[in-house]
Short mmCIF file of C-alpha atoms in Angstrom, two decimals:
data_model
loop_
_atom_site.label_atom_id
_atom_site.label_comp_id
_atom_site.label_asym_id
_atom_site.label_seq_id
_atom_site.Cartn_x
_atom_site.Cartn_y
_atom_site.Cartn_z
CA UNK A 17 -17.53 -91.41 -111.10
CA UNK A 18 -14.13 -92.95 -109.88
CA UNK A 19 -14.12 -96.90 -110.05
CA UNK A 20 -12.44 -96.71 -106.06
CA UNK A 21 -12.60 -93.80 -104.02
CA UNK A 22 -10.83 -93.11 -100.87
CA UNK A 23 -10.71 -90.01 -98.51
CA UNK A 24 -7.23 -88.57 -98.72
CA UNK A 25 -7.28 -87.72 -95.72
CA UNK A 26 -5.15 -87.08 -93.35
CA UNK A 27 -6.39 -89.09 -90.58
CA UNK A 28 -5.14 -88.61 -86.97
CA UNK A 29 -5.47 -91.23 -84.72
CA UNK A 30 -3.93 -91.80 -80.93
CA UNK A 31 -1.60 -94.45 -80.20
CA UNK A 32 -4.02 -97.73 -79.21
CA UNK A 33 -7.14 -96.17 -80.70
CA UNK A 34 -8.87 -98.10 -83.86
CA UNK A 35 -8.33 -96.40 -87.22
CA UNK A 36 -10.70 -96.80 -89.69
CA UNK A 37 -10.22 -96.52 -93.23
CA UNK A 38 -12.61 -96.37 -95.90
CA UNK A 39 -13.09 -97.30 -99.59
CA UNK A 40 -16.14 -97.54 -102.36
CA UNK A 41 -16.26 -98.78 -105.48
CA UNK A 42 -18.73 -98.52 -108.23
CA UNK A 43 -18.48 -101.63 -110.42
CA UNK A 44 -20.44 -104.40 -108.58
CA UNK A 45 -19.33 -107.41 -110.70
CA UNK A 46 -16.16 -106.32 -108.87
CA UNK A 47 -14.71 -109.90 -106.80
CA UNK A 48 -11.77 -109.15 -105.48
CA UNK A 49 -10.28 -106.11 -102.83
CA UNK A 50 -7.35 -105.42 -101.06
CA UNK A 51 -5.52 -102.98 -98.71
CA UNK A 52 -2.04 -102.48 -99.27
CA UNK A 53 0.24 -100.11 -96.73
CA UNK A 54 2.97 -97.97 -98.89
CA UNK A 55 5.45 -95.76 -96.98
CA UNK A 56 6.70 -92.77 -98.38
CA UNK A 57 9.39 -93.49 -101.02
CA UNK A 58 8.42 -97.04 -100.78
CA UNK A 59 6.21 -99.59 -102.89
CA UNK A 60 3.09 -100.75 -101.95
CA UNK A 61 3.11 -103.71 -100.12
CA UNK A 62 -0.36 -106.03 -99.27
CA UNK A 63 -1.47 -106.21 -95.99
CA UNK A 64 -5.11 -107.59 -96.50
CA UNK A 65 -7.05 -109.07 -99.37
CA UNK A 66 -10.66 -109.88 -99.51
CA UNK A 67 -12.64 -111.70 -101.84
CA UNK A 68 -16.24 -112.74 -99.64
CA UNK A 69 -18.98 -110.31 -97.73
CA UNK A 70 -18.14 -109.96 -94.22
CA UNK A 71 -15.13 -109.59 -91.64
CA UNK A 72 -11.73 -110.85 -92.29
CA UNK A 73 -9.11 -110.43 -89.23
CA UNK A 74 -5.46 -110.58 -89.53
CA UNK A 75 -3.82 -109.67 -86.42
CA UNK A 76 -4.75 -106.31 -85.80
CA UNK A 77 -6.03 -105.75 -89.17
CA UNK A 78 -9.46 -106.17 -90.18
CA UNK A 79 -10.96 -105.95 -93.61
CA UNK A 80 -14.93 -105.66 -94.01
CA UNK A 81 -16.79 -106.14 -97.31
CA UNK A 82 -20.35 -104.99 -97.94
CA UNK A 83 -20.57 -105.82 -101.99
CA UNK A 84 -24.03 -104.61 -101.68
CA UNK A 85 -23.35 -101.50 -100.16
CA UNK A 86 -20.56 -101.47 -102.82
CA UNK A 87 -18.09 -100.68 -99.82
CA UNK A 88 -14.85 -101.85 -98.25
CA UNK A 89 -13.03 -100.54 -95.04
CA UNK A 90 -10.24 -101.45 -93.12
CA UNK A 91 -9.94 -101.52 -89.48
CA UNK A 92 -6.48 -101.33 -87.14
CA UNK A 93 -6.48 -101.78 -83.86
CA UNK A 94 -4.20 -100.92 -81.34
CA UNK A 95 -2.14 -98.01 -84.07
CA UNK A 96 1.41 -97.67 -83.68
CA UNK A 97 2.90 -95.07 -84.72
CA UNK A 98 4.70 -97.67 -87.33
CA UNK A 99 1.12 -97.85 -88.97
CA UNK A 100 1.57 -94.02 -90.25
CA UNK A 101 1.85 -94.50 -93.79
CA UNK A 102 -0.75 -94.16 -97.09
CA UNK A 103 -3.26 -97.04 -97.51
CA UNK A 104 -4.11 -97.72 -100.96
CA UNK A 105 -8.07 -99.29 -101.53
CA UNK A 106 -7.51 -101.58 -104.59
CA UNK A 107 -10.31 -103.68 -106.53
CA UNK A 108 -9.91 -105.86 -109.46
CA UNK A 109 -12.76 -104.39 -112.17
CA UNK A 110 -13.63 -107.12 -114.35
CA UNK A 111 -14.70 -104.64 -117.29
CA UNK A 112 -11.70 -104.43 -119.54
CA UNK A 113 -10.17 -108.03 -118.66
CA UNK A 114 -9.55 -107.53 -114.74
CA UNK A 115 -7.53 -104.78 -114.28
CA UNK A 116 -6.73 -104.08 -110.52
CA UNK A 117 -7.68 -100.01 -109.84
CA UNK A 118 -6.33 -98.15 -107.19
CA UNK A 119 -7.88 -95.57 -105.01
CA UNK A 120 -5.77 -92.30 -104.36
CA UNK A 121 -4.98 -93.45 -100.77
CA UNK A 122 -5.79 -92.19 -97.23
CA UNK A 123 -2.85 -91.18 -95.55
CA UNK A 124 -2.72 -92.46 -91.78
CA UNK A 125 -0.87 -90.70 -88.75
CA UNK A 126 -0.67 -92.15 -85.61
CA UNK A 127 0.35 -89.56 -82.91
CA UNK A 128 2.18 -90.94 -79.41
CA UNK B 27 14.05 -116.29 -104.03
CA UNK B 28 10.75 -115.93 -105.53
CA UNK B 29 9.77 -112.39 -106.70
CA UNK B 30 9.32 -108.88 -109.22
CA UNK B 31 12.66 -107.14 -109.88
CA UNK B 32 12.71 -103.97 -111.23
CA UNK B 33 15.61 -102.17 -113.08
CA UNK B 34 17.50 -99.62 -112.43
CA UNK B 35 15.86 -98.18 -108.96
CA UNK B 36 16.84 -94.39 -110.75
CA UNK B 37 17.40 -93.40 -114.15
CA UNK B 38 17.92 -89.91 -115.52
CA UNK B 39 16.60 -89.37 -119.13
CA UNK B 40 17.35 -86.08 -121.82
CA UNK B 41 14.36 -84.17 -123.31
CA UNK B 42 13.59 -86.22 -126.43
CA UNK B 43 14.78 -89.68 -125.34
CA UNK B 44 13.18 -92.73 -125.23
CA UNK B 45 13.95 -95.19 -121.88
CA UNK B 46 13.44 -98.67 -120.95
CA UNK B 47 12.10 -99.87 -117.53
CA UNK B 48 12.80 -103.84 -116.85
CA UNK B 49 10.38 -105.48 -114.98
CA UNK B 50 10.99 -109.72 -113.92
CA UNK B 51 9.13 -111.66 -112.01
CA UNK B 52 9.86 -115.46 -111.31
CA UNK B 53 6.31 -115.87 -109.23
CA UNK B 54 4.90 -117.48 -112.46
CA UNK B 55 2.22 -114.85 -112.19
CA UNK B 56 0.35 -114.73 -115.83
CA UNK B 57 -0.90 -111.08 -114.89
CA UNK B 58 1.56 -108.09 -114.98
CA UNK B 59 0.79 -104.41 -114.59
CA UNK B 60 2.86 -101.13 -114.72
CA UNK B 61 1.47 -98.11 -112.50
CA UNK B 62 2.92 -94.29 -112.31
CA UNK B 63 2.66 -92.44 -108.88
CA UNK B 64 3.07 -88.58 -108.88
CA UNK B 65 4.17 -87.17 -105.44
CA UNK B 66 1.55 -87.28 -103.36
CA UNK B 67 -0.73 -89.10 -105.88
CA UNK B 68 -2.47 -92.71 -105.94
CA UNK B 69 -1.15 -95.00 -108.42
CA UNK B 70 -2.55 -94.72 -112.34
CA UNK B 71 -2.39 -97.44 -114.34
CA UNK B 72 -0.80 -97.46 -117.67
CA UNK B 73 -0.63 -101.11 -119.08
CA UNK B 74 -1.83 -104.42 -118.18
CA UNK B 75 -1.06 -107.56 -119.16
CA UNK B 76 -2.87 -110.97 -118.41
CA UNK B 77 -1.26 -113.49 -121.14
CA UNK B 78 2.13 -113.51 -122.93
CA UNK B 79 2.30 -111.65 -126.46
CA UNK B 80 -1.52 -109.97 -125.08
CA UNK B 81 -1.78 -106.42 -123.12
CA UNK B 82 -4.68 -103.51 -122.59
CA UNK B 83 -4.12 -100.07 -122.31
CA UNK B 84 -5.00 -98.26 -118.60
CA UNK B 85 -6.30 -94.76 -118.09
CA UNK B 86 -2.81 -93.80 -118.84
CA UNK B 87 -1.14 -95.24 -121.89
CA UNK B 88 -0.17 -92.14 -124.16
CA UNK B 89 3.19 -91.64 -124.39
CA UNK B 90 4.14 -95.44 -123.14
CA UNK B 91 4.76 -98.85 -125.04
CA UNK B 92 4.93 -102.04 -123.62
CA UNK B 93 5.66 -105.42 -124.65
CA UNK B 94 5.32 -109.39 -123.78
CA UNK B 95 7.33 -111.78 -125.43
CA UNK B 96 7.73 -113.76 -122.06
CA UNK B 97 5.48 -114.54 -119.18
CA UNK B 98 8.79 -113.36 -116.88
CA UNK B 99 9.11 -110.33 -118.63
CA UNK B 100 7.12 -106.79 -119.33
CA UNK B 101 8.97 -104.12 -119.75
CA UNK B 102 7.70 -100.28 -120.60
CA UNK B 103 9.38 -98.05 -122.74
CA UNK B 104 8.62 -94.30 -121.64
CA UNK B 105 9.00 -92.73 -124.99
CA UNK B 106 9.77 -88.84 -126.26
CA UNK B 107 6.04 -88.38 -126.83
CA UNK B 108 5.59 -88.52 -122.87
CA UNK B 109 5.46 -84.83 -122.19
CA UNK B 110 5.78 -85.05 -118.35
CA UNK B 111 7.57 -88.59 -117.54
CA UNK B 112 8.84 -87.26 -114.10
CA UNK B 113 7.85 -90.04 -111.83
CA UNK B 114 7.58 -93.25 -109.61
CA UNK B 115 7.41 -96.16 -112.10
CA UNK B 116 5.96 -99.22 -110.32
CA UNK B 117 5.63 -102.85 -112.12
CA UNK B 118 3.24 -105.75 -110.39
CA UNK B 119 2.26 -108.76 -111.17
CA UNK B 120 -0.66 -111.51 -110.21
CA UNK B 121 -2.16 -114.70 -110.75
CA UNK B 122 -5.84 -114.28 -112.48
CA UNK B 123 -7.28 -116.97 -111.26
CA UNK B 124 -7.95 -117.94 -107.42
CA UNK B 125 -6.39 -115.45 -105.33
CA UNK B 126 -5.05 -112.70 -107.41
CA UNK B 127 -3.19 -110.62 -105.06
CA UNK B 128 -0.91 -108.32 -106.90
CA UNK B 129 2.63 -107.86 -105.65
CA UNK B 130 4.85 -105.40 -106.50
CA UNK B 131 8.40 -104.54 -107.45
CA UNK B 132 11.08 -101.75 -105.44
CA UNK B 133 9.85 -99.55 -108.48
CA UNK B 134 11.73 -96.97 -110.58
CA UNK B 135 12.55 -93.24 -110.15
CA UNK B 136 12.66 -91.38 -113.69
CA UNK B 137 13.70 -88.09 -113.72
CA UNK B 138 13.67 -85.93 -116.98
CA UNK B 139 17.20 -83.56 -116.99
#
């Protein structure tokens, strides 16, 4: 079993619909998630972090934790098509001294 | 300005070579972390490193060396025993206590000629 697993997608949303991305995990002494938004060529950079159960909102972005569902999703409201890009699920596994684990990424097209 | 630098954005290495990636970071972060990213691909982890002159291997590490004589400072050597080095080297780095969002550097481009 991956430690974080994301659905490659690709996902097609309209312009001003919600997209929804998902992420699971599978070490539950796991603390600490994030979302981070890389463009092709491009690093990753962060565009959410999480470390409590329930919603946190940033702008149009909102990150929801479920640690005992052992799940983490990301919501974006309003997509432009500025949000097409991969977003990499990343969780800090505290087995082996905290290293931060990436999913594979769900890539994200927003069509006018 | 505070941040990770990583050096050069491209380098070209010969069959048989060993090369040196420079990572810096002046966020007094005590965690660092070097990833590769095949086209296409999520990012793999091949070191990590949470305390100067002390680093764990990731899922990744044949083929690699790293060292960490400074907190600034970690960079990986890609060494002749990496059959398939081809790839998107990209450094990050943390605090590891409080909130440990990682942040990461323009990365590398290694191409074997």
């Amino acid at each position: 079993q991956k430690e974080v697993e994301q659905n490659s997608g690709p996902l097609s949303v309209p312009e001003g619909a919600i997209a929804s991305l998902n992420c699971t995990y599978s070490d539950r002494g796991s603390q600490s998630f994030f979302w981070y938004r890389q463009y092709s060529g491009k690093s990753p950079e962060l565009i959410m972090s999480i470390y409590s159960n329930g919603d946190k909102e940033d702008g149009r972005f909102t990150a929801q934790l479920n640690k005992a569902s052992q799940y983490v999703s990301l919501l974006i409201r309003d997509s432009q098509p500025s949000d097409s890009a991969t977003y990499l699920c990343a969780v800090i596994v505290p087995g082996g001294g905290n290293k931060l684990t990436f999913g594979t990424g769900t890539q994200l097209k927003v069509e006018l | 300005d505070g941040g990770i630098t990583q050096s050069p954005k491209y380098l070209f290495r010969k069959e048989g070579q060993n090369v040196t990636l420079s990572c810096e970071q002046n966020l007094n972060h005590d965690a660092m972390y070097w990833y590769r990213q095949d086209p296409g691909q999520g990012l793999r982890l091949i070191y990590y490193s949470q305390i100067v002159n002390d680093f764990q291997k990731g899922d990744i590490a044949e083929g690699y060396s790293v060292s960490r004589e400074k907190k600034e400072s970690f960079p990986l050597t890609v060494t002749s025993a990496q059959k398939n080095p081809t790839a998107f080297y990209l450094c990050a780095s943390s605090k590891v206590e409080g909130t440990t969002e990682a942040f990461f550097g323009q990365g590398t481009r290694l191409t074997v000629v």
